Amino acid sequence: MPGPTAGSALSGGRARTLAQVYRHFGEVDAAGTSPLYERVAVALSESDEALRAIGTAPARKRHPKVILAALHDLALAGRAPELAAAYAAADADAAAGAAIDTLLRTTDSVVAIAARRQPRTNETGRCAVLYPAIAEAARRVGAPAVGLIDVGSSAGLNLHVERVGITYSNGQSLGDPSSPVQLSSSVVGDRPLPTRAMPEVVARVGIDVDPVDVTDADDVRWLRACLSPDQPEQAARLEAELALAATAPPLLLQGDAVETLPDAFARVPADALPVVTTTWALSRVPLESRLRFLHRLDEAAAGRAVAWVSAEGVGVAPTIPTLGDRRASGHSIIGVAVFDRSALRAEAVGRCWSRGRLLAWLADS
């Protein structure tokens, strides 16, 4: 019977061996951004023992991002001192050897972390897209205040969108210029962004199957572990984001979004507009679940207006126009949908690339 190096590493798509997945991650995904992870991933791909250890993890948790984060988590926790030292010294060769040794010595711990955790990405970078879209949704309803409900919230960092400073390449700026978290985004095209300020945020609610609490030391360590160790600028930004979020921790609800949304809506005051945000969250669920999610929004709108702001791949968000763009085109559609009793108004207000690093605003402002 073939071992894990010969089996499919991940579900879906054309089957590749674990060795191929790890080599591709090192030579393509990590190349140019993380020399440490480039070397470590290639070393793992060349070690049959390491691949067999990785193969004991659930199939969907064998991805390099998850396993490398689990190893990093052990290093940050003081449970892999040699790996931590190699990372601190930015010694790629030493890190490769220490990563394999740590994996083989603590396979059960690595697999347990990988099985329990979800890989996390830097969330507040998405605020460059969310801020103008949320402000636009509030304008369309005439809302004096909003309650933010973020699906797939990852510590709720998206929920502090109005508390960060955002500078755009065309000279426009939004948010708080004095915030310790400052972001930048490039504007594509000639149409300017709407410059109106977001109304007062009176509720911040995150929904996640595996919520990350910025006040919990283990959860915070996991967020740090999801960054590669040789990216000090990203690490410094994460620390600023965590400090900002910790000053007003959001309410985190654990569970499936479809089942949990009614509880989340109940946490938003009656005189505020509930704004549900999804940023590249719906692509992880089947179409049936997306349609049920849409139905939940429609149900909530029976008593008051509800808005949904989305940044999803082309054709992923139901009811949001695709502008004739092709699926898997490499960019995402920014959507604003307003549910008001029996009426639904859905519009594609922009396009974005690279998780909001580039943005084209399309709607009249």
PDB file of N, CA and C in Angstrom, residues 177-270:
ATOM      1  N   PRO A 177      -5.963  58.675  11.398  1.00  0.00           N
ATOM      2  CA  PRO A 177      -4.558  58.936  11.051  1.00  0.00           C
ATOM      3  C   PRO A 177      -3.608  58.794  12.227  1.00  0.00           C
ATOM      4  N   SER A 178      -4.133  58.788  13.462  1.00  0.00           N
ATOM      5  CA  SER A 178      -3.274  58.649  14.637  1.00  0.00           C
ATOM      6  C   SER A 178      -3.209  57.219  15.154  1.00  0.00           C
ATOM      7  N   SER A 179      -3.856  56.291  14.459  1.00  0.00           N
ATOM      8  CA  SER A 179      -3.888  54.896  14.905  1.00  0.00           C
ATOM      9  C   SER A 179      -2.499  54.272  14.854  1.00  0.00           C
ATOM     10  N   PRO A 180      -2.191  53.381  15.788  1.00  0.00           N
ATOM     11  CA  PRO A 180      -0.912  52.659  15.722  1.00  0.00           C
ATOM     12  C   PRO A 180      -0.856  51.671  14.562  1.00  0.00           C
ATOM     13  N   VAL A 181      -2.008  51.379  13.972  1.00  0.00           N
ATOM     14  CA  VAL A 181      -2.059  50.480  12.819  1.00  0.00           C
ATOM     15  C   VAL A 181      -2.319  51.318  11.579  1.00  0.00           C
ATOM     16  N   GLN A 182      -1.352  51.366  10.686  1.00  0.00           N
ATOM     17  CA  GLN A 182      -1.464  52.132   9.457  1.00  0.00           C
ATOM     18  C   GLN A 182      -1.327  51.191   8.259  1.00  0.00           C
ATOM     19  N   LEU A 183      -2.270  51.293   7.329  1.00  0.00           N
ATOM     20  CA  LEU A 183      -2.300  50.432   6.158  1.00  0.00           C
ATOM     21  C   LEU A 183      -2.185  51.272   4.901  1.00  0.00           C
ATOM     22  N   SER A 184      -1.821  50.618   3.810  1.00  0.00           N
ATOM     23  CA  SER A 184      -1.777  51.304   2.523  1.00  0.00           C
ATOM     24  C   SER A 184      -2.356  50.396   1.450  1.00  0.00           C
ATOM     25  N   SER A 185      -2.939  51.013   0.432  1.00  0.00           N
ATOM     26  CA  SER A 185      -3.525  50.263  -0.673  1.00  0.00           C
ATOM     27  C   SER A 185      -3.389  51.084  -1.947  1.00  0.00           C
ATOM     28  N   SER A 186      -3.160  50.420  -3.049  1.00  0.00           N
ATOM     29  CA  SER A 186      -3.032  51.099  -4.338  1.00  0.00           C
ATOM     30  C   SER A 186      -4.375  51.134  -5.045  1.00  0.00           C
ATOM     31  N   VAL A 187      -4.739  52.300  -5.560  1.00  0.00           N
ATOM     32  CA  VAL A 187      -6.000  52.470  -6.277  1.00  0.00           C
ATOM     33  C   VAL A 187      -5.752  52.288  -7.765  1.00  0.00           C
ATOM     34  N   VAL A 188      -6.554  51.442  -8.372  1.00  0.00           N
ATOM     35  CA  VAL A 188      -6.470  51.171  -9.804  1.00  0.00           C
ATOM     36  C   VAL A 188      -7.597  51.923 -10.501  1.00  0.00           C
ATOM     37  N   GLY A 189      -7.304  52.632 -11.569  1.00  0.00           N
ATOM     38  CA  GLY A 189      -8.335  53.361 -12.301  1.00  0.00           C
ATOM     39  C   GLY A 189      -8.456  54.796 -11.810  1.00  0.00           C
ATOM     40  N   ASP A 190      -9.338  55.548 -12.469  1.00  0.00           N
ATOM     41  CA  ASP A 190      -9.464  56.978 -12.198  1.00  0.00           C
ATOM     42  C   ASP A 190     -10.571  57.328 -11.206  1.00  0.00           C
ATOM     43  N   ARG A 191     -11.459  56.386 -10.908  1.00  0.00           N
ATOM     44  CA  ARG A 191     -12.586  56.724 -10.045  1.00  0.00           C
ATOM     45  C   ARG A 191     -12.130  56.801  -8.591  1.00  0.00           C
ATOM     46  N   PRO A 192     -12.384  57.917  -7.898  1.00  0.00           N
ATOM     47  CA  PRO A 192     -11.960  58.036  -6.504  1.00  0.00           C
ATOM     48  C   PRO A 192     -12.854  57.225  -5.579  1.00  0.00           C
ATOM     49  N   LEU A 193     -12.334  56.954  -4.397  1.00  0.00           N
ATOM     50  CA  LEU A 193     -13.112  56.285  -3.367  1.00  0.00           C
ATOM     51  C   LEU A 193     -14.050  57.288  -2.704  1.00  0.00           C
ATOM     52  N   PRO A 194     -15.186  56.817  -2.187  1.00  0.00           N
ATOM     53  CA  PRO A 194     -16.012  57.720  -1.377  1.00  0.00           C
ATOM     54  C   PRO A 194     -15.256  58.075  -0.103  1.00  0.00           C
ATOM     55  N   THR A 195     -15.295  59.337   0.275  1.00  0.00           N
ATOM     56  CA  THR A 195     -14.495  59.789   1.412  1.00  0.00           C
ATOM     57  C   THR A 195     -15.306  59.959   2.689  1.00  0.00           C
ATOM     58  N   ARG A 196     -16.581  59.597   2.660  1.00  0.00           N
ATOM     59  CA  ARG A 196     -17.399  59.765   3.861  1.00  0.00           C
ATOM     60  C   ARG A 196     -16.910  58.866   4.984  1.00  0.00           C
ATOM     61  N   ALA A 197     -17.038  59.364   6.193  1.00  0.00           N
ATOM     62  CA  ALA A 197     -16.603  58.597   7.357  1.00  0.00           C
ATOM     63  C   ALA A 197     -17.637  57.539   7.701  1.00  0.00           C
ATOM     64  N   MET A 198     -17.171  56.468   8.284  1.00  0.00           N
ATOM     65  CA  MET A 198     -18.074  55.426   8.750  1.00  0.00           C
ATOM     66  C   MET A 198     -18.837  55.928   9.973  1.00  0.00           C
ATOM     67  N   PRO A 199     -20.117  55.588  10.078  1.00  0.00           N
ATOM     68  CA  PRO A 199     -20.847  55.976  11.285  1.00  0.00           C
ATOM     69  C   PRO A 199     -20.296  55.292  12.529  1.00  0.00           C
ATOM     70  N   GLU A 200     -20.795  55.685  13.672  1.00  0.00           N
ATOM     71  CA  GLU A 200     -20.352  55.103  14.929  1.00  0.00           C
ATOM     72  C   GLU A 200     -20.582  53.591  14.933  1.00  0.00           C
ATOM     73  N   VAL A 201     -19.601  52.858  15.395  1.00  0.00           N
ATOM     74  CA  VAL A 201     -19.718  51.404  15.536  1.00  0.00           C
ATOM     75  C   VAL A 201     -20.141  51.101  16.969  1.00  0.00           C
ATOM     76  N   VAL A 202     -21.337  50.527  17.128  1.00  0.00           N
ATOM     77  CA  VAL A 202     -21.888  50.296  18.465  1.00  0.00           C
ATOM     78  C   VAL A 202     -21.863  48.824  18.871  1.00  0.00           C
ATOM     79  N   ALA A 203     -21.467  47.937  17.955  1.00  0.00           N
ATOM     80  CA  ALA A 203     -21.354  46.512  18.287  1.00  0.00           C
ATOM     81  C   ALA A 203     -20.311  45.884  17.369  1.00  0.00           C
ATOM     82  N   ARG A 204     -19.544  44.970  17.935  1.00  0.00           N
ATOM     83  CA  ARG A 204     -18.529  44.234  17.167  1.00  0.00           C
ATOM     84  C   ARG A 204     -18.682  42.756  17.522  1.00  0.00           C
ATOM     85  N   VAL A 205     -19.116  41.960  16.558  1.00  0.00           N
ATOM     86  CA  VAL A 205     -19.385  40.545  16.801  1.00  0.00           C
ATOM     87  C   VAL A 205     -18.667  39.723  15.731  1.00  0.00           C
ATOM     88  N   GLY A 206     -17.894  38.753  16.163  1.00  0.00           N
ATOM     89  CA  GLY A 206     -17.225  37.859  15.231  1.00  0.00           C
ATOM     90  C   GLY A 206     -17.814  36.457  15.321  1.00  0.00           C
ATOM     91  N   ILE A 207     -17.977  35.821  14.162  1.00  0.00           N
ATOM     92  CA  ILE A 207     -18.472  34.440  14.100  1.00  0.00           C
ATOM     93  C   ILE A 207     -17.391  33.580  13.472  1.00  0.00           C
ATOM     94  N   ASP A 208     -17.035  32.489  14.135  1.00  0.00           N
ATOM     95  CA  ASP A 208     -15.984  31.631  13.609  1.00  0.00           C
ATOM     96  C   ASP A 208     -16.151  30.240  14.196  1.00  0.00           C
ATOM     97  N   VAL A 209     -15.860  29.221  13.407  1.00  0.00           N
ATOM     98  CA  VAL A 209     -15.893  27.860  13.938  1.00  0.00           C
ATOM     99  C   VAL A 209     -14.734  27.638  14.909  1.00  0.00           C
ATOM    100  N   ASP A 210     -13.675  28.417  14.750  1.00  0.00           N
ATOM    101  CA  ASP A 210     -12.521  28.327  15.650  1.00  0.00           C
ATOM    102  C   ASP A 210     -12.095  29.745  16.000  1.00  0.00           C
ATOM    103  N   PRO A 211     -12.868  30.437  16.836  1.00  0.00           N
ATOM    104  CA  PRO A 211     -12.561  31.839  17.124  1.00  0.00           C
ATOM    105  C   PRO A 211     -11.234  32.010  17.854  1.00  0.00           C
ATOM    106  N   VAL A 212     -10.569  33.104  17.550  1.00  0.00           N
ATOM    107  CA  VAL A 212      -9.300  33.428  18.194  1.00  0.00           C
ATOM    108  C   VAL A 212      -9.516  34.642  19.083  1.00  0.00           C
ATOM    109  N   ASP A 213      -9.209  34.482  20.353  1.00  0.00           N
ATOM    110  CA  ASP A 213      -9.445  35.507  21.364  1.00  0.00           C
ATOM    111  C   ASP A 213      -8.148  36.271  21.616  1.00  0.00           C
ATOM    112  N   VAL A 214      -8.163  37.588  21.356  1.00  0.00           N
ATOM    113  CA  VAL A 214      -6.941  38.384  21.513  1.00  0.00           C
ATOM    114  C   VAL A 214      -6.540  38.550  22.979  1.00  0.00           C
ATOM    115  N   THR A 215      -7.385  38.119  23.895  1.00  0.00           N
ATOM    116  CA  THR A 215      -7.027  38.182  25.311  1.00  0.00           C
ATOM    117  C   THR A 215      -6.510  36.835  25.831  1.00  0.00           C
ATOM    118  N   ASP A 216      -6.452  35.833  24.967  1.00  0.00           N
ATOM    119  CA  ASP A 216      -5.999  34.496  25.349  1.00  0.00           C
ATOM    120  C   ASP A 216      -4.576  34.277  24.840  1.00  0.00           C
ATOM    121  N   ALA A 217      -3.655  33.946  25.746  1.00  0.00           N
ATOM    122  CA  ALA A 217      -2.241  33.832  25.392  1.00  0.00           C
ATOM    123  C   ALA A 217      -2.001  32.759  24.331  1.00  0.00           C
ATOM    124  N   ASP A 218      -2.672  31.610  24.437  1.00  0.00           N
ATOM    125  CA  ASP A 218      -2.477  30.541  23.457  1.00  0.00           C
ATOM    126  C   ASP A 218      -2.987  30.954  22.084  1.00  0.00           C
ATOM    127  N   ASP A 219      -4.128  31.636  22.045  1.00  0.00           N
ATOM    128  CA  ASP A 219      -4.686  32.079  20.770  1.00  0.00           C
ATOM    129  C   ASP A 219      -3.790  33.130  20.109  1.00  0.00           C
ATOM    130  N   VAL A 220      -3.269  34.041  20.919  1.00  0.00           N
ATOM    131  CA  VAL A 220      -2.384  35.077  20.381  1.00  0.00           C
ATOM    132  C   VAL A 220      -1.100  34.450  19.850  1.00  0.00           C
ATOM    133  N   ARG A 221      -0.571  33.468  20.577  1.00  0.00           N
ATOM    134  CA  ARG A 221       0.628  32.785  20.094  1.00  0.00           C
ATOM    135  C   ARG A 221       0.375  32.115  18.752  1.00  0.00           C
ATOM    136  N   TRP A 222      -0.816  31.562  18.559  1.00  0.00           N
ATOM    137  CA  TRP A 222      -1.127  30.924  17.286  1.00  0.00           C
ATOM    138  C   TRP A 222      -1.142  31.955  16.150  1.00  0.00           C
ATOM    139  N   LEU A 223      -1.686  33.131  16.394  1.00  0.00           N
ATOM    140  CA  LEU A 223      -1.652  34.170  15.360  1.00  0.00           C
ATOM    141  C   LEU A 223      -0.209  34.512  14.993  1.00  0.00           C
ATOM    142  N   ARG A 224       0.646  34.612  15.994  1.00  0.00           N
ATOM    143  CA  ARG A 224       2.065  34.885  15.720  1.00  0.00           C
ATOM    144  C   ARG A 224       2.696  33.723  14.959  1.00  0.00           C
ATOM    145  N   ALA A 225       2.288  32.505  15.314  1.00  0.00           N
ATOM    146  CA  ALA A 225       2.870  31.323  14.678  1.00  0.00           C
ATOM    147  C   ALA A 225       2.507  31.218  13.210  1.00  0.00           C
ATOM    148  N   CYS A 226       1.410  31.824  12.816  1.00  0.00           N
ATOM    149  CA  CYS A 226       0.986  31.748  11.418  1.00  0.00           C
ATOM    150  C   CYS A 226       1.796  32.666  10.505  1.00  0.00           C
ATOM    151  N   LEU A 227       2.627  33.507  11.087  1.00  0.00           N
ATOM    152  CA  LEU A 227       3.564  34.310  10.298  1.00  0.00           C
ATOM    153  C   LEU A 227       4.881  33.568  10.208  1.00  0.00           C
ATOM    154  N   SER A 228       5.559  33.662   9.088  1.00  0.00           N
ATOM    155  CA  SER A 228       6.882  33.053   9.011  1.00  0.00           C
ATOM    156  C   SER A 228       7.844  33.841   9.893  1.00  0.00           C
ATOM    157  N   PRO A 229       8.828  33.179  10.503  1.00  0.00           N
ATOM    158  CA  PRO A 229       9.676  33.831  11.513  1.00  0.00           C
ATOM    159  C   PRO A 229      10.587  34.923  10.952  1.00  0.00           C
ATOM    160  N   ASP A 230      10.787  34.964   9.643  1.00  0.00           N
ATOM    161  CA  ASP A 230      11.703  35.947   9.062  1.00  0.00           C
ATOM    162  C   ASP A 230      10.962  37.085   8.363  1.00  0.00           C
ATOM    163  N   GLN A 231       9.828  37.482   8.922  1.00  0.00           N
ATOM    164  CA  GLN A 231       9.071  38.618   8.393  1.00  0.00           C
ATOM    165  C   GLN A 231       8.811  39.610   9.532  1.00  0.00           C
ATOM    166  N   PRO A 232       9.850  40.330   9.956  1.00  0.00           N
ATOM    167  CA  PRO A 232       9.721  41.211  11.128  1.00  0.00           C
ATOM    168  C   PRO A 232       8.713  42.335  10.934  1.00  0.00           C
ATOM    169  N   GLU A 233       8.558  42.842   9.716  1.00  0.00           N
ATOM    170  CA  GLU A 233       7.596  43.928   9.505  1.00  0.00           C
ATOM    171  C   GLU A 233       6.170  43.440   9.731  1.00  0.00           C
ATOM    172  N   GLN A 234       5.863  42.252   9.221  1.00  0.00           N
ATOM    173  CA  GLN A 234       4.533  41.690   9.441  1.00  0.00           C
ATOM    174  C   GLN A 234       4.309  41.380  10.919  1.00  0.00           C
ATOM    175  N   ALA A 235       5.360  40.908  11.581  1.00  0.00           N
ATOM    176  CA  ALA A 235       5.235  40.607  13.013  1.00  0.00           C
ATOM    177  C   ALA A 235       4.960  41.880  13.802  1.00  0.00           C
ATOM    178  N   ALA A 236       5.656  42.960  13.466  1.00  0.00           N
ATOM    179  CA  ALA A 236       5.446  44.222  14.175  1.00  0.00           C
ATOM    180  C   ALA A 236       4.036  44.745  13.939  1.00  0.00           C
ATOM    181  N   ARG A 237       3.544  44.596  12.707  1.00  0.00           N
ATOM    182  CA  ARG A 237       2.193  45.046  12.418  1.00  0.00           C
ATOM    183  C   ARG A 237       1.167  44.217  13.179  1.00  0.00           C
ATOM    184  N   LEU A 238       1.388  42.909  13.257  1.00  0.00           N
ATOM    185  CA  LEU A 238       0.463  42.062  14.008  1.00  0.00           C
ATOM    186  C   LEU A 238       0.422  42.486  15.473  1.00  0.00           C
ATOM    187  N   GLU A 239       1.576  42.800  16.047  1.00  0.00           N
ATOM    188  CA  GLU A 239       1.596  43.221  17.448  1.00  0.00           C
ATOM    189  C   GLU A 239       0.772  44.493  17.642  1.00  0.00           C
ATOM    190  N   ALA A 240       0.882  45.424  16.698  1.00  0.00           N
ATOM    191  CA  ALA A 240       0.090  46.654  16.793  1.00  0.00           C
ATOM    192  C   ALA A 240      -1.397  46.356  16.658  1.00  0.00           C
ATOM    193  N   GLU A 241      -1.739  45.447  15.750  1.00  0.00           N
ATOM    194  CA  GLU A 241      -3.143  45.076  15.558  1.00  0.00           C
ATOM    195  C   GLU A 241      -3.717  44.409  16.805  1.00  0.00           C
ATOM    196  N   LEU A 242      -2.931  43.504  17.391  1.00  0.00           N
ATOM    197  CA  LEU A 242      -3.391  42.808  18.591  1.00  0.00           C
ATOM    198  C   LEU A 242      -3.591  43.779  19.751  1.00  0.00           C
ATOM    199  N   ALA A 243      -2.670  44.721  19.883  1.00  0.00           N
ATOM    200  CA  ALA A 243      -2.793  45.706  20.956  1.00  0.00           C
ATOM    201  C   ALA A 243      -4.037  46.563  20.763  1.00  0.00           C
ATOM    202  N   LEU A 244      -4.301  46.940  19.510  1.00  0.00           N
ATOM    203  CA  LEU A 244      -5.488  47.749  19.225  1.00  0.00           C
ATOM    204  C   LEU A 244      -6.756  46.958  19.537  1.00  0.00           C
ATOM    205  N   ALA A 245      -6.825  45.704  19.069  1.00  0.00           N
ATOM    206  CA  ALA A 245      -8.019  44.884  19.293  1.00  0.00           C
ATOM    207  C   ALA A 245      -8.234  44.601  20.771  1.00  0.00           C
ATOM    208  N   ALA A 246      -7.141  44.459  21.515  1.00  0.00           N
ATOM    209  CA  ALA A 246      -7.259  44.117  22.929  1.00  0.00           C
ATOM    210  C   ALA A 246      -7.847  45.259  23.752  1.00  0.00           C
ATOM    211  N   THR A 247      -7.804  46.495  23.240  1.00  0.00           N
ATOM    212  CA  THR A 247      -8.383  47.616  23.982  1.00  0.00           C
ATOM    213  C   THR A 247      -9.904  47.581  23.959  1.00  0.00           C
ATOM    214  N   ALA A 248     -10.475  46.872  22.992  1.00  0.00           N
ATOM    215  CA  ALA A 248     -11.935  46.724  22.920  1.00  0.00           C
ATOM    216  C   ALA A 248     -12.236  45.378  22.282  1.00  0.00           C
ATOM    217  N   PRO A 249     -12.005  44.285  23.013  1.00  0.00           N
ATOM    218  CA  PRO A 249     -12.179  42.946  22.427  1.00  0.00           C
ATOM    219  C   PRO A 249     -13.606  42.744  21.917  1.00  0.00           C
ATOM    220  N   PRO A 250     -13.740  42.217  20.704  1.00  0.00           N
ATOM    221  CA  PRO A 250     -15.086  41.970  20.185  1.00  0.00           C
ATOM    222  C   PRO A 250     -15.727  40.768  20.860  1.00  0.00           C
ATOM    223  N   LEU A 251     -17.017  40.666  20.696  1.00  0.00           N
ATOM    224  CA  LEU A 251     -17.725  39.473  21.149  1.00  0.00           C
ATOM    225  C   LEU A 251     -17.531  38.389  20.105  1.00  0.00           C
ATOM    226  N   LEU A 252     -17.002  37.252  20.500  1.00  0.00           N
ATOM    227  CA  LEU A 252     -16.756  36.156  19.573  1.00  0.00           C
ATOM    228  C   LEU A 252     -17.762  35.035  19.810  1.00  0.00           C
ATOM    229  N   LEU A 253     -18.450  34.642  18.747  1.00  0.00           N
ATOM    230  CA  LEU A 253     -19.416  33.557  18.814  1.00  0.00           C
ATOM    231  C   LEU A 253     -18.860  32.369  18.041  1.00  0.00           C
ATOM    232  N   GLN A 254     -18.815  31.231  18.679  1.00  0.00           N
ATOM    233  CA  GLN A 254     -18.278  30.040  18.034  1.00  0.00           C
ATOM    234  C   GLN A 254     -19.399  29.256  17.376  1.00  0.00           C
ATOM    235  N   GLY A 255     -19.182  28.891  16.098  1.00  0.00           N
ATOM    236  CA  GLY A 255     -20.162  28.070  15.413  1.00  0.00           C
ATOM    237  C   GLY A 255     -20.237  28.365  13.937  1.00  0.00           C
ATOM    238  N   ASP A 256     -21.075  27.619  13.280  1.00  0.00           N
ATOM    239  CA  ASP A 256     -21.346  27.808  11.857  1.00  0.00           C
ATOM    240  C   ASP A 256     -22.086  29.125  11.652  1.00  0.00           C
ATOM    241  N   ALA A 257     -21.706  29.863  10.613  1.00  0.00           N
ATOM    242  CA  ALA A 257     -22.281  31.191  10.396  1.00  0.00           C
ATOM    243  C   ALA A 257     -23.793  31.125  10.212  1.00  0.00           C
ATOM    244  N   VAL A 258     -24.275  30.160   9.453  1.00  0.00           N
ATOM    245  CA  VAL A 258     -25.710  30.073   9.176  1.00  0.00           C
ATOM    246  C   VAL A 258     -26.493  29.896  10.473  1.00  0.00           C
ATOM    247  N   GLU A 259     -25.989  29.049  11.358  1.00  0.00           N
ATOM    248  CA  GLU A 259     -26.697  28.774  12.605  1.00  0.00           C
ATOM    249  C   GLU A 259     -26.525  29.889  13.635  1.00  0.00           C
ATOM    250  N   THR A 260     -25.419  30.611  13.551  1.00  0.00           N
ATOM    251  CA  THR A 260     -25.077  31.584  14.590  1.00  0.00           C
ATOM    252  C   THR A 260     -25.534  32.998  14.262  1.00  0.00           C
ATOM    253  N   LEU A 261     -25.825  33.284  13.003  1.00  0.00           N
ATOM    254  CA  LEU A 261     -26.201  34.649  12.618  1.00  0.00           C
ATOM    255  C   LEU A 261     -27.371  35.224  13.422  1.00  0.00           C
ATOM    256  N   PRO A 262     -28.447  34.460  13.678  1.00  0.00           N
ATOM    257  CA  PRO A 262     -29.543  35.051  14.461  1.00  0.00           C
ATOM    258  C   PRO A 262     -29.089  35.572  15.820  1.00  0.00           C
ATOM    259  N   ASP A 263     -28.199  34.845  16.487  1.00  0.00           N
ATOM    260  CA  ASP A 263     -27.676  35.293  17.770  1.00  0.00           C
ATOM    261  C   ASP A 263     -26.852  36.564  17.586  1.00  0.00           C
ATOM    262  N   ALA A 264     -26.077  36.617  16.509  1.00  0.00           N
ATOM    263  CA  ALA A 264     -25.260  37.801  16.251  1.00  0.00           C
ATOM    264  C   ALA A 264     -26.130  39.028  15.993  1.00  0.00           C
ATOM    265  N   PHE A 265     -27.196  38.873  15.212  1.00  0.00           N
ATOM    266  CA  PHE A 265     -28.093  40.000  14.941  1.00  0.00           C
ATOM    267  C   PHE A 265     -28.717  40.515  16.231  1.00  0.00           C
ATOM    268  N   ALA A 266     -29.002  39.607  17.148  1.00  0.00           N
ATOM    269  CA  ALA A 266     -29.621  40.002  18.411  1.00  0.00           C
ATOM    270  C   ALA A 266     -28.692  40.857  19.263  1.00  0.00           C
ATOM    271  N   ARG A 267     -27.385  40.808  18.988  1.00  0.00           N
ATOM    272  CA  ARG A 267     -26.421  41.592  19.767  1.00  0.00           C
ATOM    273  C   ARG A 267     -26.259  43.014  19.231  1.00  0.00           C
ATOM    274  N   VAL A 268     -26.899  43.337  18.109  1.00  0.00           N
ATOM    275  CA  VAL A 268     -26.800  44.681  17.527  1.00  0.00           C
ATOM    276  C   VAL A 268     -28.007  45.497  17.972  1.00  0.00           C
ATOM    277  N   PRO A 269     -27.804  46.668  18.582  1.00  0.00           N
ATOM    278  CA  PRO A 269     -28.932  47.491  19.039  1.00  0.00           C
ATOM    279  C   PRO A 269     -29.923  47.784  17.921  1.00  0.00           C
ATOM    280  N   ALA A 270     -31.187  47.935  18.284  1.00  0.00           N
ATOM    281  CA  ALA A 270     -32.260  48.089  17.309  1.00  0.00           C
ATOM    282  C   ALA A 270     -32.102  49.339  16.445  1.00  0.00           C
TER     283      ALA A 270
END
